[in-house]
């Protein structure tokens, strides 16, 4: 295996973010990856000027999507027409359908777009981006288009290189494990473990998302059946992309899979991201309603980040509301965020939904969520997502601490 993070290959990285702390954190992580030639810009204008004059030229730009004055989309617009076109990866604090759009815009404008990473930036995501950059240079791939191509993703899917990791969901009152969310990762033979934020937008743009979600659904089902056979009865949550809610036969097909694996749908929670754009509203609602009729609980994912949360809550029979981590991590220090968190929890409870908080990282956040009446938490404070084989040991440890 070639070492894709070979520090010998020099590269100049420009980090563009209005938050100085985030720039510093990224610079520190990059340094660990052997990238020491790092430039900073606090806004889009400075970034464009730096790219124009930098000697040696900037190789890779890590670009915040939301910035005052000039946002990331505008920077992309100028870069697209410019003489210098470094490779690009987006950084974003919002987990939104917007990311897919931004990636698409950059690609249409002819830029080499490596993907998108969510804040807080994990070292794994950054490693993947740097490795992808270096791989592109090595293979001399076309500047236009993504380094991780649709074809490569399709091959990975067929070769079984996509795998599920599982993150526990824990009851705030009893500390009991309520279930696990399945989260896809790409085990790339050269680039290592690639997080979904980097390839889900590509899958959505290319239409591969259907095949991907189907395959992951079946993998989760098999895992469920495997655990059940071992005496571990739990629930597994599966993410459905809003973009795949176009196939009217989906409910019958997945109900068929449930029968084949002899699993009661009540154990498989289907998470639908509310920021996802429905292609056809009637068809999407048709599918969601029939999934509920077949016995699947539905969860509204990333609540608060979308455009039509209230409308969807009213129309779709959700069983669970998952509050996006943006409203969890910011709540302790920001009165507005705290109010949104409080109100979202109250809203969910009044509607009779199980309220789950995502992205709980600290004991303070845990306590705050308990105070506002959240039912279930999920986050690094409890555990990071882990391979299925690690779950037994983790459960053992968790149940010991609980007592
Ligand atoms: P999501 O469904 O909202 O999943 C939660 C994300 O938050 C996961 O990111 C998880 O690793 C991360 N997370 C959990 N706890 C914490 C925490 O305490 N701190 C921080 N900073 N992050 C935390 P991940 O695995 O990178 O997945 C990102 C998104 O990709 C998911 O967001 C989901 O929308 C999508 N996705 C993941 N797996 C699949 C899949 O199998 N199919 C489809 N269609 N989408 C998927
Ligand atoms: Mg989810
Ligand atoms: Mg979520």
Coordinates of C-alpha atoms and ligand atoms in Angstrom, one line a residue:
X1 CA 0.0 0.0 0.0
X2 CA 1.3 3.4 -0.9
X3 CA 1.5 5.9 1.9
X4 CA -0.9 8.7 0.8
X5 CA 0.0 11.0 3.5
X6 CA 3.7 10.9 2.5
X7 CA 5.1 14.1 4.0
X8 CA 7.7 14.2 1.3
X9 CA 5.3 15.6 -1.2
X10 CA 5.1 19.3 -0.6
X11 CA 1.7 21.0 -0.8
X12 CA 0.4 24.4 0.0
X13 CA -3.0 24.5 1.7
X14 CA -5.1 27.6 2.2
X15 CA -7.6 27.4 5.0
X16 CA -10.5 29.8 4.6
X17 CA -12.8 30.3 7.6
X18 CA -14.1 33.3 9.4
X19 CA -13.5 31.5 12.7
X20 CA -9.8 31.8 13.8
X21 CA -10.1 28.9 16.2
X22 CA -11.3 26.5 13.4
X23 CA -8.4 27.7 11.2
X24 CA -6.0 27.0 14.0
X25 CA -7.4 23.6 14.7
X26 CA -7.3 22.6 11.1
X27 CA -3.7 23.9 10.8
X28 CA -2.7 21.7 13.8
X29 CA -4.3 18.6 12.3
X30 CA -2.7 19.3 8.9
X31 CA 0.6 19.6 10.6
X32 CA 0.2 16.2 12.0
X33 CA -0.4 14.9 8.5
X34 CA 2.9 16.3 7.4
X35 CA 1.4 19.4 5.7
X36 CA 3.2 22.4 7.1
X37 CA 2.8 25.0 4.3
X38 CA -0.5 26.4 5.4
X39 CA -2.0 29.8 4.7
X40 CA -5.0 31.4 6.3
X41 CA -7.7 33.7 5.2
X42 CA -10.6 35.0 7.3
X43 CA -12.8 35.9 4.4
X44 CA -13.5 35.1 0.7
X45 CA -11.8 38.3 -0.7
X46 CA -8.5 37.7 1.1
X47 CA -8.6 34.1 0.0
X48 CA -9.0 35.0 -3.7
X49 CA -6.2 37.5 -3.4
X50 CA -3.9 35.0 -1.8
X51 CA -4.7 32.4 -4.4
X52 CA -3.9 35.0 -7.1
X53 CA -0.5 36.0 -5.8
X54 CA 0.7 33.0 -3.9
X55 CA 4.1 31.7 -4.9
X56 CA 4.3 28.7 -5.0
X57 CA 0.6 28.4 -5.9
X58 CA -2.0 27.2 -3.5
X59 CA -2.6 23.5 -4.1
X60 CA -5.7 22.9 -2.0
X61 CA -8.3 25.2 -0.5
X62 CA -10.4 24.2 2.5
X63 CA -13.3 26.5 2.2
X64 CA -16.0 27.4 4.7
X65 CA -19.4 27.6 3.1
X66 CA -20.9 30.2 5.4
X67 CA -18.9 33.4 5.8
X68 CA -19.9 37.0 6.2
X69 CA -19.5 39.3 3.2
X70 CA -18.5 36.7 0.6
X71 CA -19.6 33.1 1.1
X72 CA -18.1 29.9 -0.2
X73 CA -20.4 29.7 -3.2
X74 CA -19.3 33.1 -4.3
X75 CA -15.6 32.2 -3.9
X76 CA -16.3 29.1 -6.1
X77 CA -17.9 31.4 -8.7
X78 CA -14.7 33.5 -8.9
X79 CA -12.3 30.5 -8.8
X80 CA -14.2 28.9 -11.6
X81 CA -13.4 31.7 -14.0
X82 CA -9.9 32.4 -12.6
X83 CA -6.5 31.6 -14.0
X84 CA -5.5 29.5 -10.9
X85 CA -7.7 26.7 -9.9
X86 CA -6.5 24.9 -6.8
X87 CA -8.3 21.7 -5.6
X88 CA -11.1 22.4 -3.2
X89 CA -12.9 20.9 -0.2
X90 CA -15.8 22.5 1.6
X91 CA -16.0 22.9 5.4
X92 CA -19.4 23.3 6.8
X93 CA -21.1 23.7 10.1
X94 CA -24.6 22.9 8.8
X95 CA -25.5 19.4 7.9
X96 CA -27.6 20.3 4.9
X97 CA -28.7 19.3 1.5
X98 CA -26.9 22.5 0.5
X99 CA -23.6 20.7 0.7
X100 CA -24.5 18.4 -2.2
X101 CA -25.5 21.5 -4.2
X102 CA -22.2 23.3 -3.4
X103 CA -20.2 20.2 -4.5
X104 CA -22.2 20.1 -7.7
X105 CA -21.8 23.8 -8.4
X106 CA -18.0 23.6 -7.9
X107 CA -17.8 20.6 -10.2
X108 CA -19.9 22.2 -12.9
X109 CA -17.6 25.3 -12.6
X110 CA -14.8 23.0 -13.6
X111 CA -13.0 22.9 -10.2
X112 CA -11.4 19.8 -8.8
X113 CA -13.7 19.2 -5.8
X114 CA -12.5 16.6 -3.3
X115 CA -15.6 16.6 -1.1
X116 CA -17.0 18.2 2.0
X117 CA -16.2 17.9 5.7
X118 CA -18.5 18.8 8.5
X119 CA -17.5 20.8 11.6
X120 CA -16.2 20.0 14.1
X121 CA -13.5 18.7 11.7
X122 CA -12.5 15.2 12.5
X123 CA -8.9 14.2 11.9
X124 CA -10.2 11.2 9.8
X125 CA -12.1 13.5 7.4
X126 CA -9.1 15.8 7.0
X127 CA -6.8 12.8 6.4
X128 CA -9.2 11.5 3.7
X129 CA -9.2 14.9 2.0
X130 CA -5.4 15.3 2.0
X131 CA -5.0 11.7 0.9
X132 CA -7.5 12.2 -2.0
X133 CA -5.6 15.3 -3.0
X134 CA -2.3 13.5 -3.2
X135 CA -3.8 10.5 -4.9
X136 CA -5.2 12.8 -7.6
X137 CA -1.7 14.3 -8.1
X138 CA -0.2 10.8 -8.3
X139 CA -2.6 9.4 -10.8
X140 CA -2.8 12.7 -12.7
X141 CA -6.5 12.5 -12.9
X142 CA -8.6 14.9 -14.8
X143 CA -8.7 18.3 -13.0
X144 CA -12.4 18.4 -13.8
X145 CA -14.5 16.1 -11.7
X146 CA -14.0 14.4 -8.4
X147 CA -11.0 12.5 -7.3
X148 CA -13.3 10.0 -5.8
X149 CA -15.3 9.3 -8.9
X150 CA -18.7 7.9 -9.3
X151 CA -17.2 4.9 -11.1
X152 CA -14.9 4.3 -8.1
X153 CA -17.8 4.5 -5.7
X154 CA -19.9 2.1 -7.8
X155 CA -17.0 -0.4 -7.8
X156 CA -16.6 0.0 -4.0
X157 CA -20.2 -0.7 -3.5
X158 CA -20.0 -3.9 -5.6
X159 CA -16.7 -5.0 -4.0
X160 CA -18.3 -4.6 -0.5
X161 CA -15.9 -1.8 0.6
X162 CA -18.8 0.1 2.2
X163 CA -19.4 -1.0 5.7
X164 CA -21.7 0.0 8.6
X165 CA -20.5 1.3 11.9
X166 CA -22.9 1.5 14.8
X167 CA -23.4 4.3 17.4
X168 CA -25.4 3.7 20.6
X169 CA -28.4 5.6 21.5
X170 CA -28.9 5.8 25.3
X171 CA -31.9 6.6 27.5
X172 CA -31.1 9.7 29.5
X173 CA -33.1 8.6 32.5
X174 CA -32.1 5.0 32.8
X175 CA -28.8 4.9 30.9
X176 CA -30.2 1.9 29.1
X177 CA -29.1 1.3 25.5
X178 CA -32.1 1.9 23.3
X179 CA -30.6 1.0 20.0
X180 CA -27.9 1.8 17.5
X181 CA -27.7 4.1 14.5
X182 CA -26.0 2.5 11.5
X183 CA -23.6 4.8 9.7
X184 CA -21.9 4.0 6.5
X185 CA -18.1 4.2 6.0
X186 CA -16.0 3.5 2.9
X187 CA -13.0 1.3 3.6
X188 CA -10.8 2.5 0.7
X189 CA -7.9 0.3 0.0
X190 CA -5.5 3.3 -0.4
X191 CA -7.2 6.2 1.4
X192 CA -8.4 4.5 4.5
X193 CA -11.8 5.0 6.2
X194 CA -13.7 7.7 4.3
X195 CA -16.6 9.3 6.2
X196 CA -20.1 9.5 4.5
X197 CA -20.0 13.3 4.3
X198 CA -17.4 12.9 1.5
X199 CA -19.2 10.4 -0.6
X200 CA -22.9 10.6 0.1
X201 CA -23.1 14.0 -1.8
X202 CA -21.4 12.2 -4.7
X203 CA -23.8 9.3 -4.4
X204 CA -26.8 11.6 -4.4
X205 CA -25.6 13.6 -7.4
X206 CA -24.9 10.5 -9.4
X207 CA -28.0 8.5 -8.5
X208 CA -25.9 5.8 -6.8
X209 CA -27.7 6.7 -3.6
X210 CA -30.4 4.1 -4.2
X211 CA -28.1 1.2 -4.6
X212 CA -26.0 2.4 -1.7
X213 CA -28.9 2.8 0.7
X214 CA -30.4 -0.6 -0.3
X215 CA -27.2 -2.4 0.3
X216 CA -26.7 -0.7 3.7
X217 CA -30.3 -1.4 4.6
X218 CA -29.8 -5.1 4.0
X219 CA -26.5 -5.1 5.9
X220 CA -28.2 -3.5 8.9
X221 CA -30.9 -6.1 8.7
X222 CA -28.4 -9.0 8.6
X223 CA -26.7 -7.4 11.6
X224 CA -30.0 -7.2 13.4
X225 CA -30.7 -10.9 12.7
X226 CA -27.2 -11.8 13.8
X227 CA -27.4 -10.0 17.1
X228 CA -30.9 -11.4 17.7
X229 CA -29.6 -14.9 17.2
X230 CA -27.0 -14.2 19.8
X231 CA -29.6 -13.0 22.2
X232 CA -29.0 -9.3 21.8
X233 CA -32.4 -7.7 21.0
X234 CA -32.1 -4.0 20.2
X235 CA -33.2 -1.5 17.6
X236 CA -31.2 -0.4 14.6
X237 CA -31.7 3.0 12.9
X238 CA -31.1 3.2 9.1
X239 CA -30.6 6.5 7.2
X240 CA -32.7 6.9 4.1
X241 CA -31.8 9.7 1.7
X242 CA -34.8 11.9 0.9
X243 CA -33.6 11.6 -2.7
X244 CA -34.5 7.9 -2.8
X245 CA -38.0 8.5 -1.8
X246 CA -39.1 8.3 -5.4
X247 CA -39.4 4.6 -5.9
X248 CA -43.0 3.7 -5.1
X249 CA -42.2 0.0 -4.7
X250 CA -39.7 0.7 -1.9
X251 CA -42.1 -0.1 1.0
X252 CA -43.0 -3.5 -0.6
X253 CA -39.5 -4.3 -1.4
X254 CA -38.1 -3.6 2.0
X255 CA -41.0 -5.3 3.7
X256 CA -40.1 -8.3 1.6
X257 CA -36.5 -8.1 2.9
X258 CA -37.9 -8.0 6.5
X259 CA -39.9 -11.2 5.9
X260 CA -36.9 -12.9 4.3
X261 CA -34.8 -12.1 7.3
X262 CA -37.6 -12.7 9.7
X263 CA -37.3 -9.3 11.4
X264 CA -40.2 -7.3 12.7
X265 CA -40.1 -3.8 11.2
X266 CA -40.7 -2.2 14.6
X267 CA -37.0 -2.9 15.4
X268 CA -35.8 -1.0 12.4
X269 CA -36.1 2.8 12.6
X270 CA -36.0 4.7 9.3
X271 CA -34.3 8.1 9.6
X272 CA -35.3 10.7 7.0
X273 CA -33.3 13.9 6.9
X274 CA -35.7 16.7 6.9
X275 CA -33.4 19.0 5.0
X276 CA -33.5 16.6 2.1
X277 CA -35.5 17.8 -0.8
X278 CA -38.3 15.6 -1.9
X279 CA -38.3 15.1 -5.7
X280 CA -42.1 14.6 -5.8
X281 CA -44.0 15.4 -2.7
X282 CA -47.0 13.1 -3.3
X283 CA -44.8 10.1 -4.1
X284 CA -42.5 10.7 -1.1
X285 CA -45.5 11.0 1.3
X286 CA -47.0 7.9 -0.4
X287 CA -43.8 6.0 0.4
X288 CA -43.4 7.2 3.9
X289 CA -47.0 6.6 4.8
X290 CA -46.8 3.0 3.5
X291 CA -43.6 2.4 5.4
X292 CA -45.4 3.4 8.6
X293 CA -48.3 1.1 7.7
X294 CA -45.9 -1.8 7.3
X295 CA -44.7 -1.1 10.9
X296 CA -41.5 0.8 10.5
X297 CA -41.0 3.7 13.0
X298 CA -39.9 6.9 11.2
X299 CA -37.5 9.4 12.6
X300 CA -37.1 13.0 11.4
X301 CA -33.3 13.4 11.3
X302 CA -31.2 16.6 11.7
X303 CA -34.3 18.4 13.0
X304 CA -34.0 22.2 12.8
X305 CA -31.6 22.4 9.8
X306 CA -34.2 22.1 7.0
X307 CA -36.6 24.3 5.4
X308 CA -39.9 22.7 6.1
X309 CA -39.6 21.0 9.5
X310 CA -43.0 22.1 10.7
X311 CA -44.8 21.1 7.5
X312 CA -43.2 17.7 7.5
X313 CA -43.9 17.2 11.2
X314 CA -47.6 17.9 10.5
X315 CA -47.8 15.6 7.4
X316 CA -45.6 12.7 8.2
X317 CA -46.4 10.2 11.0
X318 CA -43.0 10.3 12.7
X319 CA -42.2 8.4 15.9
X320 CA -38.9 10.0 16.7
X321 CA -37.4 13.5 16.5
X322 CA -33.7 13.8 16.3
X323 CA -32.4 17.2 17.1
X324 CA -29.4 18.2 15.1
X325 CA -26.1 18.5 17.0
X326 CA -25.8 22.2 16.0
X327 CA -28.5 22.9 18.6
X328 CA -26.9 20.7 21.1
X329 CA -23.3 21.8 21.0
X330 CA -24.1 25.5 20.9
X331 CA -26.8 25.5 23.6
X332 CA -24.8 25.8 26.8
X333 CA -23.2 29.1 25.7
X334 CA -25.8 30.7 23.5
X335 CA -29.2 31.8 24.8
X336 CA -30.8 31.7 21.3
X337 CA -29.6 28.2 20.6
X338 CA -30.7 27.1 24.1
X339 CA -34.2 28.5 23.3
X340 CA -34.4 26.5 20.1
X341 CA -33.2 23.4 21.9
X342 CA -35.8 23.8 24.6
X343 CA -38.6 24.5 22.2
X344 CA -37.7 21.6 19.9
X345 CA -37.7 19.2 22.8
X346 CA -41.0 20.6 24.1
X347 CA -42.5 20.4 20.6
X348 CA -41.4 16.8 20.1
X349 CA -42.8 15.8 23.5
X350 CA -46.1 17.5 22.9
X351 CA -46.4 15.6 19.7
X352 CA -45.8 12.4 21.5
X353 CA -42.5 11.7 19.8
X354 CA -39.3 10.2 21.3
X355 CA -36.9 13.1 21.4
X356 CA -33.3 12.2 20.6
X357 CA -30.4 14.6 20.9
X358 CA -27.5 14.1 18.5
X359 CA -23.9 15.0 19.0
X360 CA -23.6 15.0 22.7
X361 CA -19.9 15.4 23.5
X362 CA -19.6 16.5 27.1
X363 CA -21.0 15.9 30.5
X364 CA -22.4 19.5 30.6
X365 CA -24.3 18.8 27.4
X366 CA -25.7 15.6 28.8
X367 CA -26.9 17.4 31.9
X368 CA -28.4 20.3 30.0
X369 CA -30.3 17.7 27.8
X370 CA -31.5 15.9 30.9
X371 CA -32.7 19.3 32.3
X372 CA -34.8 20.1 29.2
X373 CA -36.4 16.6 29.2
X374 CA -34.7 14.9 26.2
X375 CA -35.5 11.1 26.1
X376 CA -32.5 9.7 24.4
X377 CA -28.9 10.9 23.6
X378 CA -26.4 9.9 21.0
X379 CA -22.9 11.3 20.8
X380 CA -19.2 10.9 21.3
X381 CA -19.8 11.4 25.1
X382 CA -21.4 8.0 25.1
X383 CA -19.4 6.4 22.2
X384 CA -18.2 7.1 18.7
X385 CA -19.6 4.9 16.0
X386 CA -17.8 1.6 16.0
X387 CA -17.6 -1.6 13.9
X388 CA -20.2 -4.2 14.8
X389 CA -17.6 -6.6 16.1
X390 CA -16.8 -4.1 18.9
X391 CA -20.4 -3.7 20.1
X392 CA -20.3 -6.7 22.6
X393 CA -17.3 -5.4 24.5
X394 CA -18.6 -1.9 24.5
X395 CA -22.0 -3.0 25.9
X396 CA -20.2 -4.9 28.6
X397 CA -18.2 -1.9 29.6
X398 CA -21.2 0.4 29.5
X399 CA -23.4 -1.9 31.6
X400 CA -20.6 -2.0 34.2
X401 CA -20.4 1.8 34.4
X402 CA -24.2 2.0 34.6
X403 CA -24.4 0.1 37.8
Ligands
LIG1 P1 -26.7 11.7 10.7 O1 -27.7 10.6 10.3 O2 -27.3 12.9 11.4 O3 -25.7 10.9 11.6 C1 -25.1 11.5 12.8 C2 -23.7 12.0 12.5 O4 -23.2 12.6 13.6 C3 -22.7 10.8 12.2 O5 -21.8 11.3 11.2 C4 -22.0 10.6 13.5 O6 -20.8 10.0 13.4 C5 -21.9 12.1 14.0 N1 -21.8 12.2 15.4 C6 -22.4 11.4 16.4 N2 -22.1 11.9 17.6 C7 -21.3 12.9 17.4 C8 -20.7 13.8 18.4 O7 -20.8 13.7 19.6 N3 -19.9 14.8 17.8 C9 -19.8 15.0 16.5 N4 -19.0 16.0 16.1 N5 -20.4 14.2 15.6 C10 -21.1 13.1 16.1 P2 -21.3 10.5 10.0 O8 -21.2 9.0 10.3 O9 -20.2 11.2 9.4 O10 -22.6 10.6 9.0 C11 -22.9 11.8 8.4 C12 -24.2 11.7 7.7 O11 -24.2 10.9 6.6 C13 -25.4 11.1 8.6 O12 -25.8 12.1 9.4 C14 -26.3 10.7 7.5 O13 -27.1 11.8 7.1 C15 -25.4 10.3 6.4 N6 -25.3 8.8 6.4 C16 -24.6 8.0 7.2 N7 -24.8 6.7 6.9 C17 -25.7 6.7 5.9 C18 -26.3 5.6 5.1 O14 -26.1 4.4 5.4 N8 -27.2 6.0 4.1 C19 -27.5 7.3 3.9 N9 -28.4 7.6 2.9 N10 -26.9 8.3 4.6 C20 -26.0 8.0 5.5
LIG2 MG1 -29.2 9.8 11.0
LIG3 MG1 -28.6 13.7 12.2

